[in-house]
Short mmCIF file of C-alpha atoms and ligand atoms in Angstrom, two decimals:
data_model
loop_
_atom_site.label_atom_id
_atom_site.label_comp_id
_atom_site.label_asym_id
_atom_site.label_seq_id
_atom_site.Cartn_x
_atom_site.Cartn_y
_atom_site.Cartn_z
CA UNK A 22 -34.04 -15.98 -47.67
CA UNK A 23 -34.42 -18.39 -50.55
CA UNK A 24 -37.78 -18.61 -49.73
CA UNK A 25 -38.26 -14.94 -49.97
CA UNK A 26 -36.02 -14.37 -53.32
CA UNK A 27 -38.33 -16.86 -54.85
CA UNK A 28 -41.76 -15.24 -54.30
CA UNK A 29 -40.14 -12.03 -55.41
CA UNK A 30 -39.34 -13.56 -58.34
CA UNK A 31 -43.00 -15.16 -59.36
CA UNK A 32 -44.41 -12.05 -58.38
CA UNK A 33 -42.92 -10.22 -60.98
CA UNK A 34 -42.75 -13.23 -63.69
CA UNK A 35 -46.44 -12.83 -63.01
CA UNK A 36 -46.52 -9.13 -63.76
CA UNK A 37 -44.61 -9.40 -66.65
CA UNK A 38 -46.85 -12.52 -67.79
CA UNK A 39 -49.66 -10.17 -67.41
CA UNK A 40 -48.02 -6.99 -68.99
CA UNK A 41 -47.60 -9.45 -72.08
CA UNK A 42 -50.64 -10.02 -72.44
CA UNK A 43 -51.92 -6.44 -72.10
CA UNK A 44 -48.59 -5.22 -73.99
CA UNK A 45 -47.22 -3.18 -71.05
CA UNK A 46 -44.44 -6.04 -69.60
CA UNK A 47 -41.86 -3.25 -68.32
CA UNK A 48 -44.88 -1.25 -66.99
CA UNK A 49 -46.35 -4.59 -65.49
CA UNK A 50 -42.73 -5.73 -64.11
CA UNK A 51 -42.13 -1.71 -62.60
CA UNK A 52 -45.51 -1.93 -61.08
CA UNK A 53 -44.98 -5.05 -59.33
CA UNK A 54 -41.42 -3.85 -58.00
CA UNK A 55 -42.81 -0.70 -56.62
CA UNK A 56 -45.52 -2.70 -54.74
CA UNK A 57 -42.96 -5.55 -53.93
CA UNK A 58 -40.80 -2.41 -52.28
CA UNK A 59 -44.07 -0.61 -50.35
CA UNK A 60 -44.91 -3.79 -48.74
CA UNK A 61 -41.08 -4.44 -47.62
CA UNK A 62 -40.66 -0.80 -46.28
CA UNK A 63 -44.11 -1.53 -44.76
CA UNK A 64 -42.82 -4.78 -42.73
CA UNK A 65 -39.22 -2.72 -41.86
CA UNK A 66 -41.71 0.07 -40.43
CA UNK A 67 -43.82 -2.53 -38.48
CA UNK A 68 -40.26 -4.14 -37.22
CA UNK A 69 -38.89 -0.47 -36.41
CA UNK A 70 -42.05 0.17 -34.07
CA UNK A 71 -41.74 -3.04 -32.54
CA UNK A 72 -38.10 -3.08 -31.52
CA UNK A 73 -39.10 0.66 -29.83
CA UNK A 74 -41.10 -0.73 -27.07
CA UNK A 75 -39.97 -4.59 -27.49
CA UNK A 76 -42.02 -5.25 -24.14
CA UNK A 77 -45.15 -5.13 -25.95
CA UNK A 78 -44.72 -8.76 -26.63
CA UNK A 79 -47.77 -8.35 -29.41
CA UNK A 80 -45.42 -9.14 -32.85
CA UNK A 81 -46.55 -7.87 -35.56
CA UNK A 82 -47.72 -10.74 -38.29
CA UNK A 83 -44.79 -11.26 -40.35
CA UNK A 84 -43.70 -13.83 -42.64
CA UNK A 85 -39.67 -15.57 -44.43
CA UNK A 86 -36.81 -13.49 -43.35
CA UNK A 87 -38.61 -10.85 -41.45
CA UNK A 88 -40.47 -13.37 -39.50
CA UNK A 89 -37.00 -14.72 -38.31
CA UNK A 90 -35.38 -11.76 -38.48
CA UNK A 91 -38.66 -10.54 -35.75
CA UNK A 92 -38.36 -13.71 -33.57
CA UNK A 93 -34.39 -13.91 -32.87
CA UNK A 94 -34.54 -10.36 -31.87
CA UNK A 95 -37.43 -10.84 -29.70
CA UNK A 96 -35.46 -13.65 -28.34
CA UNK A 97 -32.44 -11.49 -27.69
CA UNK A 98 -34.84 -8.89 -26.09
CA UNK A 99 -36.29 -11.39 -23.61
CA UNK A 100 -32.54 -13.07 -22.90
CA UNK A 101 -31.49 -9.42 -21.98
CA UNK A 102 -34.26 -8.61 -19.78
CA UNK A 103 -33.30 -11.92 -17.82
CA UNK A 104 -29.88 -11.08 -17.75
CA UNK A 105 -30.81 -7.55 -16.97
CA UNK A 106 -33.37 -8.70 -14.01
CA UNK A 107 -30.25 -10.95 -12.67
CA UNK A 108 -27.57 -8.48 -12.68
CA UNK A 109 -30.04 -6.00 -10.86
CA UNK A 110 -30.33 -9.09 -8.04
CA UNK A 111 -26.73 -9.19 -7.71
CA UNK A 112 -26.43 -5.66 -7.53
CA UNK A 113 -29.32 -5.52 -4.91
CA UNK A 114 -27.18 -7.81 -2.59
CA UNK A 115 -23.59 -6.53 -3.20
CA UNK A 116 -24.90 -3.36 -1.85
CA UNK A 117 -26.81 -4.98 1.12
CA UNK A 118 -23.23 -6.85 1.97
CA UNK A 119 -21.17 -3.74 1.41
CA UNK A 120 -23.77 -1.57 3.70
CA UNK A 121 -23.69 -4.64 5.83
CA UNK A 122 -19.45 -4.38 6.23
CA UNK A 123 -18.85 -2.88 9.31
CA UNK A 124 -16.31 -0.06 7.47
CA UNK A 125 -17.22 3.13 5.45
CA UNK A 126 -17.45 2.84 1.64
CA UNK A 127 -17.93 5.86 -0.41
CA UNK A 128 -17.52 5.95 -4.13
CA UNK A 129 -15.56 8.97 -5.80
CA UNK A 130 -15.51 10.29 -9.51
CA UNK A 131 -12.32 11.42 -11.02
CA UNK A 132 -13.32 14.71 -9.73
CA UNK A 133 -13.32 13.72 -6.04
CA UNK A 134 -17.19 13.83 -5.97
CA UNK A 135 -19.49 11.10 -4.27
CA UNK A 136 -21.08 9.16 -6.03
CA UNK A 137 -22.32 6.42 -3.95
CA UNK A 138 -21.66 5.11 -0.04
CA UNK A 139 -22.95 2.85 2.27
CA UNK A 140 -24.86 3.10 5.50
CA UNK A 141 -21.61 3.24 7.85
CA UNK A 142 -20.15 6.17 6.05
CA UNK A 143 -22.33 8.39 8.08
CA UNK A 144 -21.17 6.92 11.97
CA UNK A 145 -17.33 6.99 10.40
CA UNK A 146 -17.29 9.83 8.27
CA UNK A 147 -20.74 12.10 8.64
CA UNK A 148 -21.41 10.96 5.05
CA UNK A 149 -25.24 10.80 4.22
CA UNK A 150 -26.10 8.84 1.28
CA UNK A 151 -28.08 10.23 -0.94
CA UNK A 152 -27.88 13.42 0.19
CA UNK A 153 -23.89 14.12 -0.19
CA UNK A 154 -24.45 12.40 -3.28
CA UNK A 155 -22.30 14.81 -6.25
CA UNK A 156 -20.13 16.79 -3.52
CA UNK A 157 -16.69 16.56 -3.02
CA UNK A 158 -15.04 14.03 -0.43
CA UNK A 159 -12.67 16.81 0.46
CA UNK A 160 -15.02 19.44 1.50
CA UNK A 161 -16.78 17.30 3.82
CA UNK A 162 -13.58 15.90 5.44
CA UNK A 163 -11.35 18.55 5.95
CA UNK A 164 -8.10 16.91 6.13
CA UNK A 165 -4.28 18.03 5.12
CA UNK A 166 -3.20 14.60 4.72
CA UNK A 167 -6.86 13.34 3.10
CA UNK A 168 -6.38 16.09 0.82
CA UNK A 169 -2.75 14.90 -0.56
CA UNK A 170 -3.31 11.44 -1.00
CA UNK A 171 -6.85 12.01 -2.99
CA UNK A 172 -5.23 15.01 -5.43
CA UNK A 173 -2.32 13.26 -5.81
CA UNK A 174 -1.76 12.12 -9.89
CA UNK A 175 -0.91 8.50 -8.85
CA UNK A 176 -3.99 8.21 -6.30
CA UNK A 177 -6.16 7.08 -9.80
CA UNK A 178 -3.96 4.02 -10.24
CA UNK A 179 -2.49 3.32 -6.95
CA UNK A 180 -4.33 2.23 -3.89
CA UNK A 181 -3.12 4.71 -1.29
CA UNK A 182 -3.19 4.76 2.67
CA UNK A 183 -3.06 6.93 5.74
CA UNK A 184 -2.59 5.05 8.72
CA UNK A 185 -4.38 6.53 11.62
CA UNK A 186 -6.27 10.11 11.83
CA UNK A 187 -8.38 11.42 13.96
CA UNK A 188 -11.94 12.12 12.89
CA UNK A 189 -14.82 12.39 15.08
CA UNK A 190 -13.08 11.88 17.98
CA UNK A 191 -12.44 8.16 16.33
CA UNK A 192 -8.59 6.85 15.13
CA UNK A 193 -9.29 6.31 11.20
CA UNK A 194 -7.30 4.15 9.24
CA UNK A 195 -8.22 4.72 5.41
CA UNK A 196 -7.98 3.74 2.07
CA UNK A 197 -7.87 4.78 -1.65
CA UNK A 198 -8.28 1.84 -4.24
CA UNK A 199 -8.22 2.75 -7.76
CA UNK A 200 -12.13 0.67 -8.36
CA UNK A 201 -12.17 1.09 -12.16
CA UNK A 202 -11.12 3.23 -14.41
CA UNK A 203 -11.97 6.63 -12.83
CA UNK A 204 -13.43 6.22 -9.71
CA UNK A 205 -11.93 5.08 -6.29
CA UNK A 206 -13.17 3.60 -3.50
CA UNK A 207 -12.66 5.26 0.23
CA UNK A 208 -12.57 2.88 2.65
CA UNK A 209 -12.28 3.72 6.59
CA UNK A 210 -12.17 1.83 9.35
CA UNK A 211 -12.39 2.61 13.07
CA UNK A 212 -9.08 1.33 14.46
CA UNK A 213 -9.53 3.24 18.11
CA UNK A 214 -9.13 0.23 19.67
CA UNK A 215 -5.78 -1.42 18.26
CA UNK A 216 -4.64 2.09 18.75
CA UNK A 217 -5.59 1.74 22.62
CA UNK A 218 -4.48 -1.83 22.42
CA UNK A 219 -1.37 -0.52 20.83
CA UNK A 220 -0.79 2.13 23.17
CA UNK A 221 -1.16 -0.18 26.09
CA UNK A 222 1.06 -2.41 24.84
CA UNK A 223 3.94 -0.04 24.56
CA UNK A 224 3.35 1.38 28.02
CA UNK A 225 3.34 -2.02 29.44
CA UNK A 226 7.19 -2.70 27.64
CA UNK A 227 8.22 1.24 28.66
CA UNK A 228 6.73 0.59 32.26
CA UNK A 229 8.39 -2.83 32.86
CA UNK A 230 11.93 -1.21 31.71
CA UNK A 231 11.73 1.61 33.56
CA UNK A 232 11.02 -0.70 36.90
CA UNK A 233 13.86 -3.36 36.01
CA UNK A 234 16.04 0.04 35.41
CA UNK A 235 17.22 0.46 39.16
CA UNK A 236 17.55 -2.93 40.07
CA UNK A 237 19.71 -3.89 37.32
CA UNK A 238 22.19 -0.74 38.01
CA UNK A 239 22.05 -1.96 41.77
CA UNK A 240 23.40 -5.45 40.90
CA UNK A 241 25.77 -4.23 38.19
CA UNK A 242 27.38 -2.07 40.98
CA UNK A 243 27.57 -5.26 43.61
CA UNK A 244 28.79 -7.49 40.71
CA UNK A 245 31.23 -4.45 40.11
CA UNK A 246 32.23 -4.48 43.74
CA UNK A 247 32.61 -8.40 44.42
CA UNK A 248 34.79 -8.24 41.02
CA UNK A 249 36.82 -5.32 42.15
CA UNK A 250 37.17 -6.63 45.61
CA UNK A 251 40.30 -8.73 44.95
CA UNK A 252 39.80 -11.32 47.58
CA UNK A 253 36.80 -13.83 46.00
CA UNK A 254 37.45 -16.98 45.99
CA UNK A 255 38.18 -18.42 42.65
CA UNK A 256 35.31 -20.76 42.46
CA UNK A 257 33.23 -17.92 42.26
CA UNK A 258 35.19 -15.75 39.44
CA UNK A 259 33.57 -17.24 36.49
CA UNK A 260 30.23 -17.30 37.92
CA UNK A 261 30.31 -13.59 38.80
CA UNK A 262 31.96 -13.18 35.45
CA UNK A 263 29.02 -14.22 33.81
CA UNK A 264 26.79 -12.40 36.07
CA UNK A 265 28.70 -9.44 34.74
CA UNK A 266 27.98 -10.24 31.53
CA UNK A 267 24.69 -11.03 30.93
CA UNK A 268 23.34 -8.32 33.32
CA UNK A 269 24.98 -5.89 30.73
CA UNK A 270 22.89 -7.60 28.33
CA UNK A 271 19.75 -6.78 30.38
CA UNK A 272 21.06 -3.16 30.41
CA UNK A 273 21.59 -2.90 27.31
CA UNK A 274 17.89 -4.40 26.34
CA UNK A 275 16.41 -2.18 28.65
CA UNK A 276 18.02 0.81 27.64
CA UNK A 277 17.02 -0.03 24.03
CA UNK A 278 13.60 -1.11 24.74
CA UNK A 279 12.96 2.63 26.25
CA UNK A 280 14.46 4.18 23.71
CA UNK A 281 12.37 2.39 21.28
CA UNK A 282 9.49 3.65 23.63
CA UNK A 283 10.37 7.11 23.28
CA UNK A 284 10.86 6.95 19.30
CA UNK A 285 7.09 5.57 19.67
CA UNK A 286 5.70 8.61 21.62
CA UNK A 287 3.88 10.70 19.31
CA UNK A 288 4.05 13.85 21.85
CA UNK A 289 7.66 13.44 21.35
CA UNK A 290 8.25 15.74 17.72
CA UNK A 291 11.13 15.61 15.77
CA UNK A 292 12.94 18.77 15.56
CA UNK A 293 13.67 19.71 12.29
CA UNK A 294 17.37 21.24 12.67
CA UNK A 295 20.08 20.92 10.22
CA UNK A 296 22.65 17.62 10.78
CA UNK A 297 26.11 18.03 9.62
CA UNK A 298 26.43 14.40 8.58
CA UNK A 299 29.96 14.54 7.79
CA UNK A 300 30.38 15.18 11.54
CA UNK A 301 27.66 12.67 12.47
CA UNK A 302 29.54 9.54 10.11
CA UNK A 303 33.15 10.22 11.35
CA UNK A 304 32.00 10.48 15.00
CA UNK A 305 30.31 7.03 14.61
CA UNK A 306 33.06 5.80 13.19
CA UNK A 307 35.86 6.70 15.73
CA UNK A 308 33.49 5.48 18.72
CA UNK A 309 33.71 2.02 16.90
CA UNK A 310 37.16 1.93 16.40
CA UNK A 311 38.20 -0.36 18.46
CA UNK A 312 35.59 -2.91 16.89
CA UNK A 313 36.89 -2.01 13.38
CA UNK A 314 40.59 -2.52 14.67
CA UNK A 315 39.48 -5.96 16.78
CA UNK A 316 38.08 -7.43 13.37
CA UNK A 317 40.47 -5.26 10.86
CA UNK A 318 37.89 -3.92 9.13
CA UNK A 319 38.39 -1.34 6.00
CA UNK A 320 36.00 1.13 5.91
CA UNK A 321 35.59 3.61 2.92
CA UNK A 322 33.57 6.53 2.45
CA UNK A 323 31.56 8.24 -0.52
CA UNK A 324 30.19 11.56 1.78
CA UNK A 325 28.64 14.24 -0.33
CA UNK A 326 30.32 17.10 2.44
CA UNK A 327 27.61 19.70 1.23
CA UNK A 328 24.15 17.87 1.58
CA UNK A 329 22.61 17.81 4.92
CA UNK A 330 20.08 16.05 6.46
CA UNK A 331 16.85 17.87 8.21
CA UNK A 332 15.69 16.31 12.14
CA UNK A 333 16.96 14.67 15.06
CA UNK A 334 20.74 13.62 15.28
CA UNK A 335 20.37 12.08 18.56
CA UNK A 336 18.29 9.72 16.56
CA UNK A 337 19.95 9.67 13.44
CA UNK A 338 23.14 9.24 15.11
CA UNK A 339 21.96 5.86 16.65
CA UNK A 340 20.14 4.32 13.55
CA UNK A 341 23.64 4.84 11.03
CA UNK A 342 25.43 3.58 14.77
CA UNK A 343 23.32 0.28 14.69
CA UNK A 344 23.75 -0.15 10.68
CA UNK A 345 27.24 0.15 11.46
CA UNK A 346 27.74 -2.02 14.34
CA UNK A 347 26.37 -4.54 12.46
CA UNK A 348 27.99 -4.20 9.10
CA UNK A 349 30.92 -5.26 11.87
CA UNK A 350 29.49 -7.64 13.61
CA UNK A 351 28.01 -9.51 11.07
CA UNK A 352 31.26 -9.42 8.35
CA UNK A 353 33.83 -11.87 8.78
CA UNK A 354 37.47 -10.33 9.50
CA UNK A 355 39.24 -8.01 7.17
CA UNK A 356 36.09 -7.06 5.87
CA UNK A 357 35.13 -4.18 3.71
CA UNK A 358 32.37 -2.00 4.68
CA UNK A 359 31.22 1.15 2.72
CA UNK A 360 29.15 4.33 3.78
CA UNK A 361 27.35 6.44 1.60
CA UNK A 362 26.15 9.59 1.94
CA UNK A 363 24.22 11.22 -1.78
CA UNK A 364 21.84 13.11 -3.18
CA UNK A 365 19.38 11.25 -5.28
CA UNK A 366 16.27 12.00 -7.48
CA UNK A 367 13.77 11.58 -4.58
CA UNK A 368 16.12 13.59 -1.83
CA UNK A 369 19.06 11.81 -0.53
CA UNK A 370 19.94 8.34 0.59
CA UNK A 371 22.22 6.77 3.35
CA UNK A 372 23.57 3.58 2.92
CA UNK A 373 26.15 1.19 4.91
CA UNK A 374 27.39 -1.95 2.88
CA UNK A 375 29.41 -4.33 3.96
CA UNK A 376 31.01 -8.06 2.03
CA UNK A 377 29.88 -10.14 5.10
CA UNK A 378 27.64 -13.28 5.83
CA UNK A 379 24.51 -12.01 4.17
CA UNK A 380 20.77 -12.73 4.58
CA UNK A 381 18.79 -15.16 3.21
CA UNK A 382 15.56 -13.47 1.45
CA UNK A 383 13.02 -15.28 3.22
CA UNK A 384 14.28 -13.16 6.40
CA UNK A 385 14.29 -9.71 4.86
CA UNK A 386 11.00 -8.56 5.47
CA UNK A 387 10.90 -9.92 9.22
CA UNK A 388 14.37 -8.39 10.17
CA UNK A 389 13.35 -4.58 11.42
CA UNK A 390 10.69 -6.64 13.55
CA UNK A 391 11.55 -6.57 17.49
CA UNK A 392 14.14 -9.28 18.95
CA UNK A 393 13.73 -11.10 15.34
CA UNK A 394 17.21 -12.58 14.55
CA UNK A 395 18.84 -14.73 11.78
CA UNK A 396 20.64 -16.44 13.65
CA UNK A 397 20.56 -15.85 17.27
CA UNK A 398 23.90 -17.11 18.81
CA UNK A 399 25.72 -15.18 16.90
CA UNK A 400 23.89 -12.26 17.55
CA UNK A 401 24.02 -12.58 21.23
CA UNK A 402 28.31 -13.30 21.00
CA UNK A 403 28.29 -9.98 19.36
CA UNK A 404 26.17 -8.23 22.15
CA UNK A 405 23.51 -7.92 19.98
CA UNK A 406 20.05 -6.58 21.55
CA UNK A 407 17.92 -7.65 18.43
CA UNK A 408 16.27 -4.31 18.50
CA UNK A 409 18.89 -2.40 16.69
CA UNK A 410 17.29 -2.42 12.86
CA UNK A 411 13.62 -2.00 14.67
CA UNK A 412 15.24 1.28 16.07
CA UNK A 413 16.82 2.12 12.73
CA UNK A 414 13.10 1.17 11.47
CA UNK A 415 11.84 3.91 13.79
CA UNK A 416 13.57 6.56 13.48
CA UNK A 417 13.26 6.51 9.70
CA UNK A 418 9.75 6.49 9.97
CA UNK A 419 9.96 9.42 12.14
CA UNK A 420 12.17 11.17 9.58
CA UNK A 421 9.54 9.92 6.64
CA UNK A 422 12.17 7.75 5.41
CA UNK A 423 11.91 4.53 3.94
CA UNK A 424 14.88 1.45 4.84
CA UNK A 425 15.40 -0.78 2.19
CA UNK A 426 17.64 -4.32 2.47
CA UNK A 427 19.85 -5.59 -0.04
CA UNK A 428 21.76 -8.94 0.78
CA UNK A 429 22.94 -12.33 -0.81
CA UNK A 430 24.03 -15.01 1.55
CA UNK A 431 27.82 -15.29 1.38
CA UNK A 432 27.91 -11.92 -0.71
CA UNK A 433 27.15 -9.47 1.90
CA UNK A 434 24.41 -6.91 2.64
CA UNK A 435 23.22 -3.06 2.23
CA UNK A 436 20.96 -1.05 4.31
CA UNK A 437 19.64 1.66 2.38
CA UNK A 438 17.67 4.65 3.72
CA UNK A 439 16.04 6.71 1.45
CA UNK A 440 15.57 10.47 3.13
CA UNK A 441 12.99 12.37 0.93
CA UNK A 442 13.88 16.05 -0.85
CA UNK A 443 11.58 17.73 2.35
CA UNK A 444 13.93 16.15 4.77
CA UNK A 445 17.28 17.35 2.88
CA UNK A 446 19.04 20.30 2.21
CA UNK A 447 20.50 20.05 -0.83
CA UNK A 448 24.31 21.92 -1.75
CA UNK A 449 23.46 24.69 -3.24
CA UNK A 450 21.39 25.62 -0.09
CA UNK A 451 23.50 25.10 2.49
CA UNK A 452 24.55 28.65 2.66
CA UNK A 453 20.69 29.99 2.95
CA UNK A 454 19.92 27.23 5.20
P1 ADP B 23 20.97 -7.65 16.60
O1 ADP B 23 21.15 -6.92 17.86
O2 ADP B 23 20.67 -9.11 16.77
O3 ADP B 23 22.05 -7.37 15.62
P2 ADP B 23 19.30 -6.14 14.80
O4 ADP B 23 17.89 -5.74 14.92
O5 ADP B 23 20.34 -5.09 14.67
O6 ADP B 23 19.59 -7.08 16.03
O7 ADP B 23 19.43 -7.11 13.55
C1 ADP B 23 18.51 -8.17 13.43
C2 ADP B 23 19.15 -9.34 12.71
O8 ADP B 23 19.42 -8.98 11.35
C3 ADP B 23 20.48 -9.73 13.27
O9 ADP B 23 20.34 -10.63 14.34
C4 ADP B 23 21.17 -10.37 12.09
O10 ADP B 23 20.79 -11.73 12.00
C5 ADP B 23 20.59 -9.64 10.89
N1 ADP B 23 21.51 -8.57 10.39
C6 ADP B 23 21.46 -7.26 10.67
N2 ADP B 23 22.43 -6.60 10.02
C7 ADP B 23 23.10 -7.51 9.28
C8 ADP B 23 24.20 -7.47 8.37
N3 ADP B 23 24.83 -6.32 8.07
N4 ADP B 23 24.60 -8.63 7.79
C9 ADP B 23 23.98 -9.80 8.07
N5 ADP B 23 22.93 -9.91 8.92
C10 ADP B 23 22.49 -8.80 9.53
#
């Protein structure tokens, strides 16, 4: 720069040197500075042309700041084609690894169109890449449920899931991840096989208590006859006593385990009539009486009488019964346990809370799992299955409701279910309803 500023300025001290001596200085001096500003715009012409094609690596001859002006550019050109040449590798092998994976992965615009998906997407989801390439996810995969979770507001920021559907005679589990800032990623996976495995499994538990169903009943009535009989001898009381006992146990498992079965059919619908849950909560709560009375329990009640509840009160009626029976069981004496029935923003909620022994947090999320217990003794002395919140689990699920668990240790606990506005008739509509 200095360089440069000081051959401008000897150019024109030489003009106007010359222009002295012929007279015409300014004329001289304005000469010069025209020619000094031709040969610049010259130079930022032959600099223009160059940085349009910078391949051609041919710079043009260029001296002072132009000259290093030229060369860092060129530099940054040839650093960016390096960079450029490296994030094309990458590129090159994400995709290989993602058409590798042995799931579907299709790229979607904002506007639910393809814009790019890997080899598998045509075995899981009749997707050809390129030729699908621009149309919309939804018109090739006609699905209710595909179609709510990919026009849904909150499917741009929030990954979203469907658990198992049926496409192509294959069970499809898939997923919507928000990828960047307008496009999502659809990822499917076959999952026939857990389903099977699945599926198996739960026949194997609903065929194994169904067999141990008559033989149990048969020794229950032979325990029930050697206890009624009057004349066994006394060494054998407590014995058969505890015969008694824990054989109603096994009944009481069994019974449990195929009614956990059934909730687990999917052939089995749930109807969607109207459940007068005023009805439902006070006939749950005289058929525990007696434990409420045993343990001196006060119960109290916030029941909006006018909001019902749309499905299956068989079931119902046995997931607020277990929520109940343990809000007893699991509450020291003279407890205080509290129902509620209300409407909320979502739809309505259920909730039994009681001032009992609590849960510590690091067993919340395990606790609707089957035969999982916090403490096991105590479950069993209360004839606890340890299938009663998996049950309660079910049955929500069937009734697309969610159960959420509040509890301190020492404090006590709530079991919330949340029942959303489809599955509730609200007040004002109980008349039309
Ligand atoms: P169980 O037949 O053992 O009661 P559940 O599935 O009904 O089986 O409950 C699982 C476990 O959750 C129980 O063993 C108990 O440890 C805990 N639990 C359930 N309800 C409550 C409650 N209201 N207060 C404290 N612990 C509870």
């Amino acid at each position: 720069m200095k360089k440069d500023l000081t051959k401008y300025f000897f150019i024109l001290l030489f003009a106007a040197i010359v222009g002295y001596s012929l007279d015409i200085t300014l004329i001289a001096m304005l000469a010069a500075a025209i020619g000094l500003i031709v040969w610049q715009t010259h130079r930022v012409n032959l600099l223009n042309k160059w940085l349009d094609n910078p391949r051609d690596n041919t710079m043009p001859e260029m001296g002072g700041l132009y000259y290093l002006l030229h060369k860092k550019l060129n530099n940054r050109n040839i650093q960016f084609a390096k960079r450029k040449k490296q994030l094309a590798g990458l590129l090159g092998q994400f995709r290989k690894a993602v058409g590798a994976m042995p799931d579907a992965i299709v790229l979607i615009d904002p506007a639910g169109k393809i814009e790019w998906a890997n080899n598998n997407s045509i075995e899981l989801l009749s997707i050809r890449w390129p030729d699908d390439a621009g149309v919309r996810f939804t018109d090739l995969i006609r699905h209710p449920e595909i179609d709510t979770i990919l026009n849904s507001d909150s499917s741009l920021k929030e990954t979203k899931e469907i658990n198992s559907i049926r496409l192509n005679q294959q069970d499809i589990n898939l997923k919507s991840v928000p990828y960047s800032s307008d496009t999502r990623m659809i990822i499917a996976r076959d999952v026939s096989r857990l389903i099977k495995v699945n599926q198996m499994h739960t026949d194997f538990v609903a065929n194994v208590s169904h067999e141990l169903k008559t033989p149990l009943t048969v020794l229950r009535g032979y325990i029930e006859i050697l206890q009624g009989s009057g004349n066994m001898p006394a060494v054998f009381e407590k014995p058969i006593e505890q015969m008694n006992v824990q054989s109603l146990r096994m009944q009481l498992i069994v019974s449990d385990l195929l009614y956990l079965a059934k909730l687990e059919d999917k052939a089995n619908k749930v109807p969607h009539t109207s459940i007068n849950m005023t009805n439902l909560i006070n006939t749950i709560i005289e058929s525990v009486q007696p434990l409420l009375e045993d343990k001196r329990h006060r119960v109290s009640l916030d029941i909006d009488h006018k909001l019902s509840l749309l499905g299956a009160e068989t079931e119902v009626h046995s997931a607020i019964s277990n929520l109940v029976t343990n809000a007893i069981h699991y509450t020291e004496p003279k407890g205080k346990i509290r129902i509620q029935w209300v409407s909320t923003e979502q739809g309505a909620m259920l909730s039994v809370q009681d001032n009992g022994l609590g849960i510590p947090p690091h067993h919340l999320h395990r606790l609707t799992q089957r035969f999982y217990r916090v403490d096991t003794d105590r479950s069993r002395e209360g004839g606890g299955t340890g299938l009663g919140l998996a049950i309660v689990k079910h049955v929500l699920q069937r009734h697309d409701a969610e159960l959420e668990i509040v509890s301190s240790e020492g404090i006590g606990s709530k079991f919330i279910c949340h029942f959303t506005s489809t599955q509730v008739i609200p007040s004002q509509d109980i008349k039309s309803a």
